XYZ file of C-alpha atoms in Angstrom:
778
model
C -63.476 22.793 -40.084
C -67.378 22.057 -41.103
C -68.139 25.763 -41.384
C -64.715 25.883 -43.858
C -66.229 22.862 -45.754
C -69.620 24.646 -46.207
C -68.337 27.504 -47.754
C -65.809 25.776 -50.080
C -68.864 23.908 -51.373
C -70.767 26.853 -51.704
C -67.793 28.634 -53.306
C -67.486 25.714 -55.735
C -71.175 25.901 -56.515
C -70.815 29.438 -57.202
C -68.264 29.071 -59.369
C -69.264 25.898 -61.428
C -73.163 27.088 -61.678
C -76.202 25.648 -60.159
C -75.739 22.243 -61.565
C -76.842 19.875 -58.361
C -75.737 16.865 -60.453
C -72.738 18.432 -61.448
C -71.566 19.301 -57.613
C -72.739 15.247 -56.579
C -70.438 14.144 -58.887
C -67.469 16.407 -57.540
C -68.145 15.212 -54.161
C -68.238 11.419 -55.435
C -65.068 12.542 -56.807
C -63.774 13.391 -53.587
C -64.992 10.557 -51.744
C -63.285 7.864 -54.247
C -59.906 10.185 -54.135
C -59.955 9.542 -50.127
C -60.214 6.048 -50.562
C -57.633 6.294 -53.396
C -55.091 7.915 -51.218
C -55.350 5.428 -48.504
C -54.996 2.902 -50.992
C -51.283 4.479 -51.724
C -50.663 4.662 -48.490
C -51.081 0.679 -47.860
C -49.523 0.259 -51.253
C -46.039 2.269 -50.131
C -46.188 1.616 -46.529
C -42.382 1.268 -46.329
C -41.597 4.470 -48.156
C -41.167 7.343 -45.774
C -43.062 10.526 -46.984
C -43.028 11.671 -50.703
C -43.097 8.785 -53.239
C -39.667 8.763 -54.971
C -38.474 6.711 -57.933
C -36.964 3.544 -57.283
C -33.331 2.639 -57.944
C -31.994 2.006 -61.016
C -29.120 -0.147 -62.324
C -27.308 0.349 -66.020
C -27.559 -2.725 -68.177
C -24.879 -5.390 -68.300
C -23.751 -4.084 -71.334
C -20.154 -4.419 -73.322
C -20.076 -1.239 -75.002
C -19.461 1.951 -73.404
C -18.408 4.909 -75.686
C -18.207 7.585 -73.139
C -22.091 8.604 -73.736
C -24.109 9.950 -70.959
C -27.885 10.527 -71.583
C -30.333 12.044 -69.448
C -32.526 9.084 -68.207
C -36.225 10.167 -67.019
C -36.202 7.061 -64.894
C -33.559 8.657 -62.810
C -33.846 12.264 -63.773
C -29.964 12.417 -64.034
C -27.252 11.927 -66.770
C -26.168 8.070 -66.551
C -23.647 5.844 -68.828
C -25.498 4.904 -72.036
C -24.571 0.890 -72.321
C -26.888 -0.907 -74.651
C -27.871 -4.537 -73.478
C -26.817 -6.309 -76.815
C -23.111 -4.916 -78.219
C -23.778 -2.044 -80.377
C -27.255 -2.832 -81.313
C -29.960 -0.421 -79.773
C -33.636 -1.226 -79.478
C -35.424 1.920 -79.644
C -39.178 2.521 -79.276
C -40.796 5.968 -79.814
C -44.289 7.158 -79.128
C -45.820 8.218 -82.333
C -48.794 10.845 -83.056
C -52.357 10.059 -82.775
C -53.580 11.132 -86.111
C -56.416 13.153 -85.857
C -55.739 16.868 -87.073
C -52.886 18.404 -89.105
C -49.345 17.932 -87.299
C -48.057 21.040 -85.136
C -45.002 22.253 -83.961
C -45.165 20.331 -80.864
C -45.078 17.400 -82.877
C -42.009 18.596 -84.822
C -39.990 19.445 -81.259
C -40.695 15.533 -80.342
C -39.769 13.897 -84.019
C -36.877 16.396 -85.002
C -35.432 16.137 -81.614
C -35.458 12.209 -81.524
C -34.051 12.385 -85.290
C -31.385 14.421 -84.045
C -30.678 11.791 -81.562
C -31.112 8.932 -83.475
C -28.653 10.237 -86.065
C -25.801 11.162 -83.282
C -26.294 7.564 -81.886
C -26.053 6.154 -85.536
C -23.521 8.376 -87.660
C -21.334 9.729 -84.827
C -21.453 6.772 -82.221
C -21.628 3.977 -84.461
C -24.022 1.983 -82.700
C -26.973 -0.085 -84.815
C -30.095 1.551 -84.308
C -33.494 -0.176 -84.860
C -36.147 2.421 -84.620
C -39.555 1.336 -83.969
C -42.595 4.333 -84.283
C -46.135 4.061 -83.529
C -49.215 5.637 -85.322
C -52.155 5.623 -82.675
C -55.324 5.250 -85.093
C -57.853 3.965 -82.736
C -58.538 6.720 -79.674
C -61.400 8.766 -77.933
C -59.871 11.918 -79.980
C -60.137 9.923 -83.113
C -63.425 8.192 -82.630
C -65.221 11.929 -81.368
C -63.220 14.041 -84.314
C -64.221 11.145 -86.924
C -67.909 11.045 -85.893
C -68.057 15.205 -85.564
C -66.514 15.229 -89.132
C -68.761 12.786 -91.059
C -72.076 14.375 -89.026
C -71.062 17.854 -90.073
C -70.428 16.535 -93.710
C -73.941 14.981 -93.613
C -75.350 17.974 -92.113
C -73.921 20.148 -95.332
C -75.003 17.812 -97.914
C -78.619 18.583 -96.362
C -78.276 22.220 -97.289
C -80.591 23.210 -94.415
C -81.982 26.674 -95.046
C -80.471 29.448 -93.316
C -83.103 29.825 -90.557
C -82.665 26.117 -89.428
C -78.875 26.470 -89.612
C -79.110 29.501 -87.107
C -81.455 27.911 -85.072
C -79.148 24.984 -84.709
C -76.276 27.209 -84.196
C -78.121 28.781 -81.088
C -78.857 25.709 -79.540
C -75.187 24.642 -80.073
C -74.356 27.639 -78.292
C -76.457 26.988 -75.431
C -74.792 23.556 -74.756
C -71.112 25.468 -75.135
C -72.486 28.015 -72.534
C -73.231 25.240 -70.065
C -69.779 23.559 -70.763
C -67.987 27.077 -69.896
C -70.412 27.061 -66.844
C -69.071 23.801 -65.596
C -65.401 24.219 -66.497
C -63.036 24.734 -63.930
C -59.951 24.792 -66.034
C -58.945 28.491 -66.785
C -57.216 27.400 -70.398
C -60.242 25.468 -71.224
C -62.634 28.283 -69.996
C -60.381 30.621 -72.263
C -60.856 28.654 -75.300
C -64.766 28.225 -74.723
C -65.081 32.285 -74.435
C -62.976 32.667 -77.970
C -65.382 30.030 -79.678
C -68.327 31.745 -78.028
C -67.452 34.992 -79.473
C -66.627 33.931 -82.691
C -70.108 31.997 -83.217
C -71.911 35.069 -81.956
C -70.121 37.259 -84.408
C -70.767 34.765 -87.071
C -74.594 34.627 -86.178
C -75.002 37.960 -85.935
C -73.428 38.882 -89.255
C -75.721 36.036 -90.761
C -78.634 37.283 -89.176
C -78.573 41.185 -90.291
C -77.359 40.390 -93.917
C -80.026 41.178 -96.070
C -80.340 38.071 -98.143
C -81.385 38.847 -101.860
C -83.277 35.876 -103.846
C -81.077 33.226 -104.317
C -78.046 34.478 -101.969
C -78.695 32.721 -98.895
C -76.667 29.629 -99.735
C -73.399 31.682 -99.844
C -74.191 33.498 -96.265
C -75.170 29.601 -94.691
C -71.719 28.757 -96.250
C -70.060 31.297 -94.616
C -71.747 30.809 -91.377
C -71.491 27.168 -91.302
C -67.668 27.281 -91.744
C -67.356 29.593 -88.890
C -69.373 27.789 -86.531
C -68.109 24.056 -87.584
C -66.320 23.195 -84.432
C -69.232 24.170 -82.183
C -71.877 22.860 -84.344
C -69.999 19.542 -84.876
C -69.927 18.885 -81.463
C -73.824 19.605 -80.741
C -74.396 17.074 -83.711
C -72.143 14.646 -82.121
C -74.067 14.910 -78.644
C -77.235 14.503 -80.368
C -76.349 11.810 -83.256
C -72.841 10.145 -82.534
C -74.201 7.112 -80.885
C -76.157 6.025 -83.974
C -72.661 5.698 -86.217
C -71.671 2.282 -86.267
C -69.341 1.706 -89.312
C -66.111 1.285 -88.413
C -64.852 2.589 -91.887
C -65.968 5.658 -90.882
C -63.511 5.897 -88.005
C -60.537 4.615 -90.262
C -60.764 7.138 -93.200
C -59.817 9.775 -90.665
C -56.381 8.654 -89.375
C -55.618 7.320 -92.832
C -55.861 11.285 -93.822
C -53.777 12.502 -91.154
C -51.075 9.786 -91.159
C -50.541 10.676 -94.947
C -50.343 14.160 -94.099
C -47.861 13.542 -90.684
C -45.649 11.590 -93.239
C -45.506 14.112 -95.662
C -44.609 16.466 -92.944
C -41.889 14.773 -91.278
C -40.266 14.439 -95.165
C -40.718 18.160 -95.135
C -38.706 18.624 -91.865
C -36.113 15.953 -93.291
C -36.924 13.330 -90.265
C -35.889 9.871 -91.362
C -38.580 7.561 -91.435
C -38.620 4.423 -88.659
C -37.389 1.281 -89.557
C -40.535 -0.349 -88.353
C -44.076 1.645 -88.294
C -46.662 -0.086 -86.311
C -50.594 0.959 -85.987
C -52.760 -0.014 -83.659
C -55.421 -1.531 -85.854
C -53.257 -3.941 -87.229
C -52.386 -5.032 -84.026
C -55.857 -6.091 -82.450
C -54.728 -10.104 -82.160
C -51.893 -9.148 -80.260
C -53.669 -6.604 -77.547
C -55.992 -9.567 -76.755
C -53.069 -11.948 -75.918
C -51.339 -9.394 -74.281
C -54.538 -8.236 -72.127
C -55.585 -11.878 -71.216
C -51.796 -12.856 -69.982
C -51.966 -9.565 -67.887
C -55.292 -10.979 -66.420
C -53.569 -14.380 -65.695
C -50.591 -12.689 -64.141
C -52.975 -11.402 -61.276
C -52.946 -7.625 -62.479
C -55.653 -7.432 -64.274
C -59.616 -7.637 -64.101
C -62.595 -7.647 -66.031
C -65.548 -5.360 -65.333
C -69.256 -4.679 -67.217
C -67.090 -5.977 -70.481
C -64.089 -3.869 -70.048
C -60.431 -4.922 -68.350
C -58.633 -2.813 -66.108
C -54.925 -2.560 -64.812
C -55.006 -3.151 -60.923
C -52.887 -0.602 -59.921
C -52.573 -1.397 -56.186
C -52.093 -5.009 -56.637
C -48.961 -4.310 -59.127
C -47.733 -2.042 -56.459
C -47.801 -4.156 -53.681
C -46.167 -7.131 -55.595
C -42.296 -7.786 -54.816
C -40.169 -6.236 -57.825
C -42.775 -4.053 -58.802
C -43.373 -0.545 -58.656
C -46.119 1.837 -60.355
C -45.531 5.248 -61.600
C -41.714 5.074 -61.703
C -41.296 8.215 -63.837
C -43.607 10.517 -61.713
C -44.278 8.672 -58.320
C -45.461 11.710 -57.166
C -48.253 12.082 -59.387
C -49.502 8.886 -58.435
C -53.253 9.435 -57.680
C -53.426 12.502 -59.780
C -57.438 12.192 -60.546
C -56.970 15.194 -63.510
C -53.940 13.372 -65.436
C -55.851 10.159 -64.731
C -59.097 10.965 -66.489
C -57.092 12.765 -69.215
C -55.491 9.287 -70.122
C -58.495 7.560 -69.968
C -59.948 9.813 -72.611
C -62.854 11.880 -73.228
C -65.166 9.074 -73.845
C -63.991 6.922 -71.043
C -64.571 9.188 -68.028
C -68.314 8.948 -67.260
C -69.460 7.934 -63.691
C -70.769 4.341 -64.968
C -67.364 3.704 -66.174
C -65.345 5.085 -63.145
C -67.281 3.063 -61.025
C -66.390 -0.242 -62.400
C -62.617 0.275 -61.132
C -61.416 -1.258 -58.017
C -59.282 1.568 -57.372
C -59.360 4.961 -58.771
C -55.548 4.901 -60.086
C -56.673 1.825 -61.979
C -56.734 2.310 -65.935
C -58.143 0.579 -68.898
C -56.600 -1.937 -70.751
C -59.401 -3.038 -72.954
C -62.738 -0.890 -73.000
C -66.048 -2.077 -73.966
C -67.609 -0.322 -76.924
C -70.546 1.878 -76.676
C -73.169 2.909 -79.435
C -71.360 5.118 -81.669
C -67.752 3.748 -81.086
C -65.593 0.970 -83.186
C -65.540 -2.457 -81.966
C -63.865 -5.406 -82.181
C -64.656 -8.914 -80.574
C -62.998 -10.362 -77.261
C -63.327 -12.781 -74.770
C -64.951 -9.982 -72.648
C -67.312 -8.937 -75.380
C -66.941 -6.035 -78.104
C -64.605 -3.547 -77.322
C -61.590 -1.353 -78.325
C -58.079 -1.364 -77.131
C -57.103 1.095 -74.122
C -54.704 3.718 -75.009
C -51.779 2.810 -72.906
C -51.871 -0.738 -73.915
C -51.242 -0.006 -77.657
C -47.803 1.040 -77.276
C -46.557 -1.762 -74.599
C -48.080 -4.318 -77.025
C -46.862 -2.797 -80.369
C -43.145 -2.457 -78.945
C -42.905 -5.609 -77.146
C -44.267 -7.180 -80.773
C -41.182 -5.892 -82.208
C -38.445 -5.536 -79.776
C -39.518 -7.771 -76.829
C -38.950 -7.734 -73.048
C -36.607 -5.019 -72.787
C -35.881 -1.575 -74.824
C -32.860 0.215 -74.801
C -34.544 3.456 -75.354
C -38.168 4.846 -75.145
C -38.856 8.407 -76.379
C -41.701 10.538 -76.264
C -42.793 14.024 -75.397
C -42.630 15.417 -71.664
C -46.458 15.512 -71.341
C -46.736 11.703 -71.686
C -44.734 10.567 -68.798
C -47.575 10.333 -66.531
C -49.789 8.520 -66.773
C -49.141 7.439 -70.410
C -45.729 6.354 -70.192
C -45.897 5.200 -66.246
C -48.732 3.007 -67.456
C -46.864 1.798 -70.473
C -43.976 0.041 -68.077
C -46.656 -1.234 -65.440
C -48.661 -3.047 -68.308
C -45.172 -4.489 -69.886
C -43.557 -5.118 -66.385
C -46.781 -7.008 -65.551
C -46.704 -9.065 -68.719
C -43.133 -10.054 -68.832
C -42.930 -10.221 -64.784
C -39.489 -8.041 -65.174
C -38.674 -4.526 -63.957
C -36.693 -3.400 -66.511
C -38.751 -3.115 -69.735
C -37.348 0.433 -70.678
C -33.621 1.155 -69.902
C -33.357 4.618 -70.568
C -36.354 6.532 -70.963
C -35.729 9.968 -73.100
C -38.163 12.766 -72.971
C -38.470 15.754 -74.797
C -39.522 19.188 -73.681
C -42.100 21.162 -73.534
C -42.713 23.795 -76.641
C -44.477 27.277 -76.121
C -45.164 29.669 -78.527
C -44.086 33.154 -77.904
C -44.511 32.201 -73.924
C -47.960 30.594 -74.151
C -48.789 26.919 -73.926
C -49.212 25.120 -76.850
C -52.277 22.922 -77.109
C -54.282 21.034 -79.565
C -57.070 20.096 -77.257
C -57.363 24.104 -76.765
C -57.111 24.950 -80.646
C -53.887 26.890 -79.740
C -51.336 25.653 -82.088
C -49.380 26.331 -85.286
C -49.109 23.657 -87.736
C -45.750 22.314 -89.336
C -47.018 23.665 -93.063
C -47.693 27.163 -91.186
C -44.373 27.054 -89.775
C -42.678 25.633 -93.075
C -44.697 28.781 -94.839
C -42.395 31.219 -92.936
C -38.937 29.255 -92.433
C -37.075 26.266 -94.116
C -36.961 23.201 -92.267
C -33.213 23.875 -91.983
C -34.111 27.012 -89.804
C -36.663 25.214 -87.669
C -34.131 22.418 -87.026
C -30.948 24.651 -86.434
C -33.825 26.546 -83.508
C -33.881 23.283 -81.783
C -30.263 22.084 -82.686
C -29.485 25.793 -80.767
C -31.303 24.607 -77.301
C -31.427 21.231 -75.310
C -33.519 18.370 -76.343
C -34.990 17.877 -72.805
C -35.902 21.344 -71.715
C -38.860 23.649 -72.693
C -38.458 25.683 -75.913
C -39.861 28.905 -76.962
C -41.006 29.279 -80.497
C -40.829 32.661 -80.892
C -39.531 35.751 -83.540
C -36.538 35.546 -81.086
C -35.872 32.059 -81.309
C -36.240 32.074 -84.998
C -33.708 35.154 -85.747
C -31.092 33.364 -83.488
C -31.687 30.202 -85.870
C -31.639 32.254 -89.103
C -28.323 34.125 -88.002
C -26.586 31.205 -87.253
C -27.471 29.555 -90.719
C -26.297 33.058 -92.284
C -22.745 33.055 -90.505
C -22.255 29.246 -91.569
C -23.297 29.818 -95.288
C -21.382 33.035 -95.465
C -18.469 30.972 -94.353
C -18.965 28.107 -96.833
C -19.021 30.100 -99.377
C -16.186 32.370 -98.649
C -14.218 29.147 -98.362
C -15.385 27.833 -101.746
C -14.518 31.255 -103.391
C -11.203 31.066 -101.948
C -10.978 27.766 -103.407
C -11.922 28.763 -106.848
C -9.833 31.871 -106.845
C -6.720 30.559 -105.347
C -4.109 28.975 -107.878
C -3.336 25.544 -106.432
C -1.022 25.123 -109.237
C 1.358 27.034 -107.018
C 3.114 24.938 -104.856
C 0.394 22.253 -105.474
C -2.141 24.080 -103.215
C 0.530 23.788 -99.976
C 1.943 27.177 -98.597
C 3.980 26.961 -96.020
C 2.423 27.136 -92.303
C 3.108 30.140 -90.460
C 2.478 30.865 -86.982
C -1.460 31.875 -88.104
C -1.932 28.496 -89.784
C -0.598 27.044 -86.441
C -2.840 28.824 -84.161
C -5.829 28.492 -86.433
C -5.353 24.718 -86.423
C -4.747 24.517 -82.993
C -8.359 26.010 -82.684
C -9.643 23.410 -84.946
C -8.476 20.731 -82.416
C -9.996 22.316 -79.622
C -13.481 22.905 -81.574
C -13.557 19.132 -82.441
C -12.866 18.020 -78.751
C -15.499 20.369 -77.633
C -17.992 18.852 -79.948
C -17.107 15.664 -78.844
C -17.313 16.522 -75.192
C -20.774 18.038 -76.098
C -21.782 15.155 -77.556
C -21.177 12.898 -74.997
C -22.729 14.898 -72.647
C -26.356 14.042 -73.047
C -26.001 15.221 -76.774
C -25.349 18.800 -76.164
C -26.262 19.932 -79.847
C -26.198 23.692 -78.634
C -22.642 23.187 -77.064
C -21.492 21.987 -80.344
C -22.993 24.370 -82.435
C -21.414 26.751 -80.418
C -17.918 25.098 -80.861
C -18.747 25.408 -84.579
C -19.187 29.013 -84.634
C -16.226 29.608 -82.824
C -14.062 27.803 -85.471
C -16.006 29.556 -88.225
C -15.642 32.897 -86.222
C -11.645 32.343 -85.883
C -11.469 31.210 -89.663
C -12.991 34.396 -90.635
C -10.585 36.550 -88.572
C -7.916 34.289 -90.274
C -8.739 34.991 -93.666
C -8.931 39.111 -92.861
C -5.681 38.974 -91.840
C -4.174 37.110 -94.705
C -6.125 39.348 -96.991
C -5.227 42.350 -95.432
C -1.868 41.522 -95.736
C -1.842 40.527 -99.329
C -1.094 36.728 -98.159
C -2.852 33.727 -99.600
C -4.786 31.925 -96.991
C -4.214 28.095 -96.368
C -7.105 26.867 -98.193
C -6.467 23.509 -97.726
C -7.046 23.875 -93.818
C -9.799 26.161 -94.472
C -11.000 23.616 -96.531
C -10.582 20.777 -93.690
C -12.388 22.817 -91.304
C -15.276 23.596 -93.698
C -15.608 19.957 -94.432
C -15.833 19.062 -90.822
C -18.364 21.705 -90.080
C -20.676 20.484 -92.979
C -20.261 17.073 -91.761
C -21.200 17.860 -88.300
C -24.484 19.836 -89.470
C -24.863 17.071 -91.865
C -24.979 14.347 -88.964
C -27.379 16.432 -87.554
C -29.791 16.589 -90.404
C -29.358 20.199 -91.354
C -27.468 19.538 -94.226
C -28.946 17.384 -97.404
C -27.433 16.218 -100.368
C -23.958 14.423 -100.861
C -21.827 17.677 -101.303
C -18.598 17.739 -99.249
C -18.846 21.220 -98.460
C -21.633 23.594 -97.476
C -25.183 23.608 -97.724
C -26.881 22.255 -101.469
C -27.306 25.021 -103.632
C -30.012 22.654 -105.511
C -30.296 19.524 -107.776
C -30.748 18.515 -111.204
C -33.177 15.657 -111.996
C -31.958 14.418 -108.646
C -28.597 13.688 -109.719
C -25.841 16.362 -109.813
C -25.646 19.341 -107.426
C -26.543 22.591 -109.348
C -23.099 24.542 -108.043
C -20.974 21.942 -109.868
C -22.572 22.089 -112.953
C -23.023 25.952 -113.267
C -20.389 27.143 -110.956
C -17.729 27.070 -113.734
C -19.592 29.020 -116.122
C -20.372 31.645 -113.273
C -17.127 32.190 -112.803
C -16.137 33.094 -116.048
C -19.145 35.718 -116.502
C -18.149 37.001 -113.023
C -14.331 37.261 -113.999
C -15.386 38.592 -117.313
C -17.721 41.368 -115.715
C -15.082 42.261 -112.900
C -12.662 43.140 -116.109
C -15.609 45.175 -117.748
C -15.993 47.183 -114.452
C -12.425 47.815 -114.367
C -11.890 49.085 -117.500
C -15.222 51.490 -117.137
C -13.914 52.953 -114.304
C -10.750 53.884 -115.992
C -12.526 55.029 -118.967
C -15.375 56.654 -116.436
C -17.651 55.000 -118.604
C -20.834 55.612 -116.567
C -23.364 53.706 -118.572
C -21.201 50.535 -118.703
C -20.908 50.756 -114.976
C -24.473 50.517 -114.478
C -25.229 47.920 -116.870
C -22.905 45.736 -114.847
C -24.831 46.805 -111.782
C -28.030 45.777 -113.473
C -26.598 42.474 -114.089
C -25.721 42.048 -110.612
C -28.570 43.373 -108.698
C -31.282 42.344 -111.203
C -30.498 39.765 -113.718
C -28.804 37.148 -111.985
C -30.743 37.413 -108.425
C -33.723 36.219 -111.073
C -31.881 33.037 -111.745
C -31.163 32.572 -107.944
C -27.411 33.908 -108.344
C -25.828 36.038 -105.731
C -22.868 37.936 -106.917
C -20.742 40.231 -104.503
C -17.989 42.725 -105.497
C -14.661 43.211 -103.238
C -12.095 45.686 -103.762
C -8.814 44.159 -104.665
C -9.981 40.708 -104.941
C -12.025 38.387 -107.317
C -15.901 38.752 -106.791
C -17.903 36.101 -104.822
C -20.576 33.931 -106.174
C -23.441 32.015 -104.206
C -26.318 29.950 -105.693
C -28.830 31.025 -103.269
C -32.435 30.042 -105.002
C -34.289 32.969 -106.745
C -37.216 32.912 -104.028
C -34.825 33.499 -101.417
C -33.163 36.320 -103.240
C -36.435 37.898 -104.218
C -37.502 37.801 -100.821
C -34.330 39.305 -99.378
C -34.680 42.035 -102.361
C -38.127 42.654 -101.169
C -37.027 43.167 -97.615
C -34.147 45.603 -98.597
C -36.398 47.395 -100.691
C -39.442 47.456 -97.778
C -36.392 48.767 -95.558
C -35.201 51.550 -97.885
C -38.928 52.864 -98.014
C -39.309 52.758 -94.500
C -35.874 54.595 -94.050
C -37.384 56.927 -96.568
C -40.676 57.548 -94.834
C -38.751 57.882 -91.554
C -36.644 60.565 -93.354
C -39.580 62.504 -94.783
C -41.293 62.185 -91.632
C -38.260 63.909 -89.730
C -37.950 66.562 -92.565
C -41.793 67.549 -92.054
C -41.101 67.705 -88.161
C -38.253 69.845 -88.674
C -40.350 72.077 -91.218
C -43.213 72.011 -88.556
C -40.997 73.626 -85.894
C -39.447 76.166 -88.024
C -43.232 76.937 -89.022
C -43.588 77.014 -85.530
C -41.009 79.449 -84.673
C -42.675 82.229 -87.027
C -45.991 82.178 -84.658
C -45.919 85.156 -82.156
C -46.557 84.239 -78.731
C -49.515 86.744 -78.388
C -51.213 84.476 -80.883
C -50.192 80.923 -79.730
C -53.059 80.393 -77.507
C -56.000 82.390 -78.997
C -57.240 79.351 -81.550
C -57.218 77.133 -78.423
C -60.829 76.488 -77.821
C -59.562 75.633 -74.041
C -59.730 79.389 -73.600
C -61.964 82.376 -73.670
C -60.056 85.388 -72.450
C -56.799 86.660 -72.913
C -54.697 89.732 -71.602
C -52.798 92.149 -73.903
C -49.723 89.808 -74.292
C -52.337 87.117 -75.805
C -52.002 84.952 -72.549
C -54.681 82.939 -71.135
C -56.683 84.232 -68.446
C -60.002 82.278 -68.498
C -61.022 78.622 -69.432
C -63.950 77.788 -71.880
C -66.179 77.954 -69.037
C -65.542 81.480 -67.877
C -63.459 80.664 -64.977
C -60.132 81.631 -63.736
C -57.404 79.303 -64.793
C -55.726 77.635 -61.548
C -52.358 78.671 -60.362
C -50.869 75.146 -61.535
C -52.392 75.797 -65.150
C -50.921 79.294 -65.547
C -47.580 77.795 -64.452
C -47.818 75.497 -67.041
C -48.725 77.672 -69.679
C -46.281 80.384 -68.909
C -43.393 78.057 -69.524
C -44.945 77.184 -72.931
C -45.170 80.853 -73.486
C -41.659 81.636 -72.800
C -40.386 78.851 -74.700
C -42.409 80.301 -77.795
C -41.122 83.743 -76.874
C -37.630 82.705 -77.012
C -38.233 80.827 -80.524
C -39.804 83.890 -82.249
C -36.983 86.082 -81.528
C -34.455 83.471 -82.617
C -36.540 83.574 -85.771
C -36.644 87.339 -86.103
C -32.925 87.126 -85.502
C -32.572 84.907 -88.440
C -34.511 86.994 -90.656
C -32.855 90.208 -89.737
C -29.231 88.444 -90.365
C -30.552 87.146 -93.772
C -31.397 90.694 -95.007
C -28.340 92.124 -94.031
């Protein structure tokens, strides 16, 4: 056993580098880990084996609408019963605003927006939705310092030689981080950064700078190495920054961008928005009461939560969400933040699982006065305080990303339940699933992410939302070309149905029988399928808001409606436009409830807005209908007269003129033309894609023709000549068959066998060619 420990230590040192200090830190953590596990055992003696989640009871509410939700507190679906009638108190963890919002944020906030809309607009709950903005955090502090120091560095306009030297020093520091890093993802990130910096410095050093040309080279260099250089500058000078305003500017900038991104995604704004910086007095009062309750203690100006004492207290349980993660040192350190895991900070704790309620500020960090000295809030206390301040001692719903379960949400629960001395601060915890990018882990800290703006430059907000709707909100979702294709296909299917119904409504003479035709078996069957669709949608939404199931039901009724329309048109019968309209209006209503349809129109996706008041479709469609019908009559007459030039003009109107105005016109034999107001940009993209496809097909056809031409030319080569120009061979027999290779060596039996097959095949082709020539001359 001793030998095994020695080998493992040697392997660790070899992998991590020869840093004795680093090894000593690792050993110290292992010792603390053993002490910590002992404290867990003492705190949970009654639990046999692995720690499990505590029992959970639904609230004693009076309203049960049949909705079940997947509750992370039990890891199963539970009946959703609010504590106070139809009133729902909901707190959602908001973003830490230090960079552009990415698709991971979209995953959470679109998912919660859908859940919120369903609870409000389908189940008719009165929802108070509270969300926070984290504007004080280790990541923000570090990024604000880096940003400020880099801006100051650029202002100084250091010579290129100085910039190169500083970059080299920064690279040395980064390589040391790589040597000491054990996490494979972070190692990959560091290696990518090193490669990027090396390429930039080599390019800058090798560029021959003409007089006055150094500025542009230096600018390109510094833009390429900004991440690495700013981190190095922060290590050198970060502790000298003391102005709180420097730390406030960055989150203000990115909070603004976050709200813009949410608006672009059609995510409803929260009813209440809280910012940590505005709740410092409430944080101080909250921490003080936790100390008074016996679950907090001061140490060197910081205040920590005593997890062991909390666990040992009657009526309390630490790590309700992920009890098996209790003691996960890596997760706990990540929860404390990059600036709060130094050896001196870790040694301040009574137990390794304890976490900071209030952090004493070090040089280079923002600070506020407190009974324990100048400091700042811990990350976990922020949400407990802000949520409690608005909704009180018990929430109905708390939402956040699945990556926040432990330690963040478990620590939130412990703090609030210590403050209120209860065991039900959150009744239902809902967590959105992970988002991967083409199967790969997405992480802002690993610089592997796609911003929301980048995603919106490729796809519309509706398409992105449909992607989320077509998957469970709680499961991992892969953002990839395939998932987006599925969302776009769904949108096209539903949109085509909407326009088909609209065209039928416009083209059908509703004055006849007042629009009410006799229902036959086909109408009765379609109506029965419509009722089944409504039932399936309801059952899906009651089943933990299964939006995929609901969308599948909508797709089925759209498909059934299209089959019904086709059958009627083939029989020269008029479809029941009233029934079709009811179905299309219902589909629109459900999609609008999901946030996939904007505007006040009753049927279909919006075609555009005029000054934000009138729907463009309502305004221009009568004129477009007159134009389309007139053109159709002109085409019929031109065909009768065989007037090609007039038909070409009609095609030009359809294919070139109207798309420039955002109008899509489609001709149908035997029925009126259909009209869609799609939007110029979309039609131009579709036309460009169509032209590219046509060009690709043309090139493919040309390549195939060229291949056939080469094959035909190849047939004309006599087998006696086919190998003579091949440099691999130096001697041939009387038939032109190779006997020696280029070095004068005889060919092996296997080579002769392969070459003989080629020779015989060419002989057959050549004989076929000769026969063709002979037949042609007869």
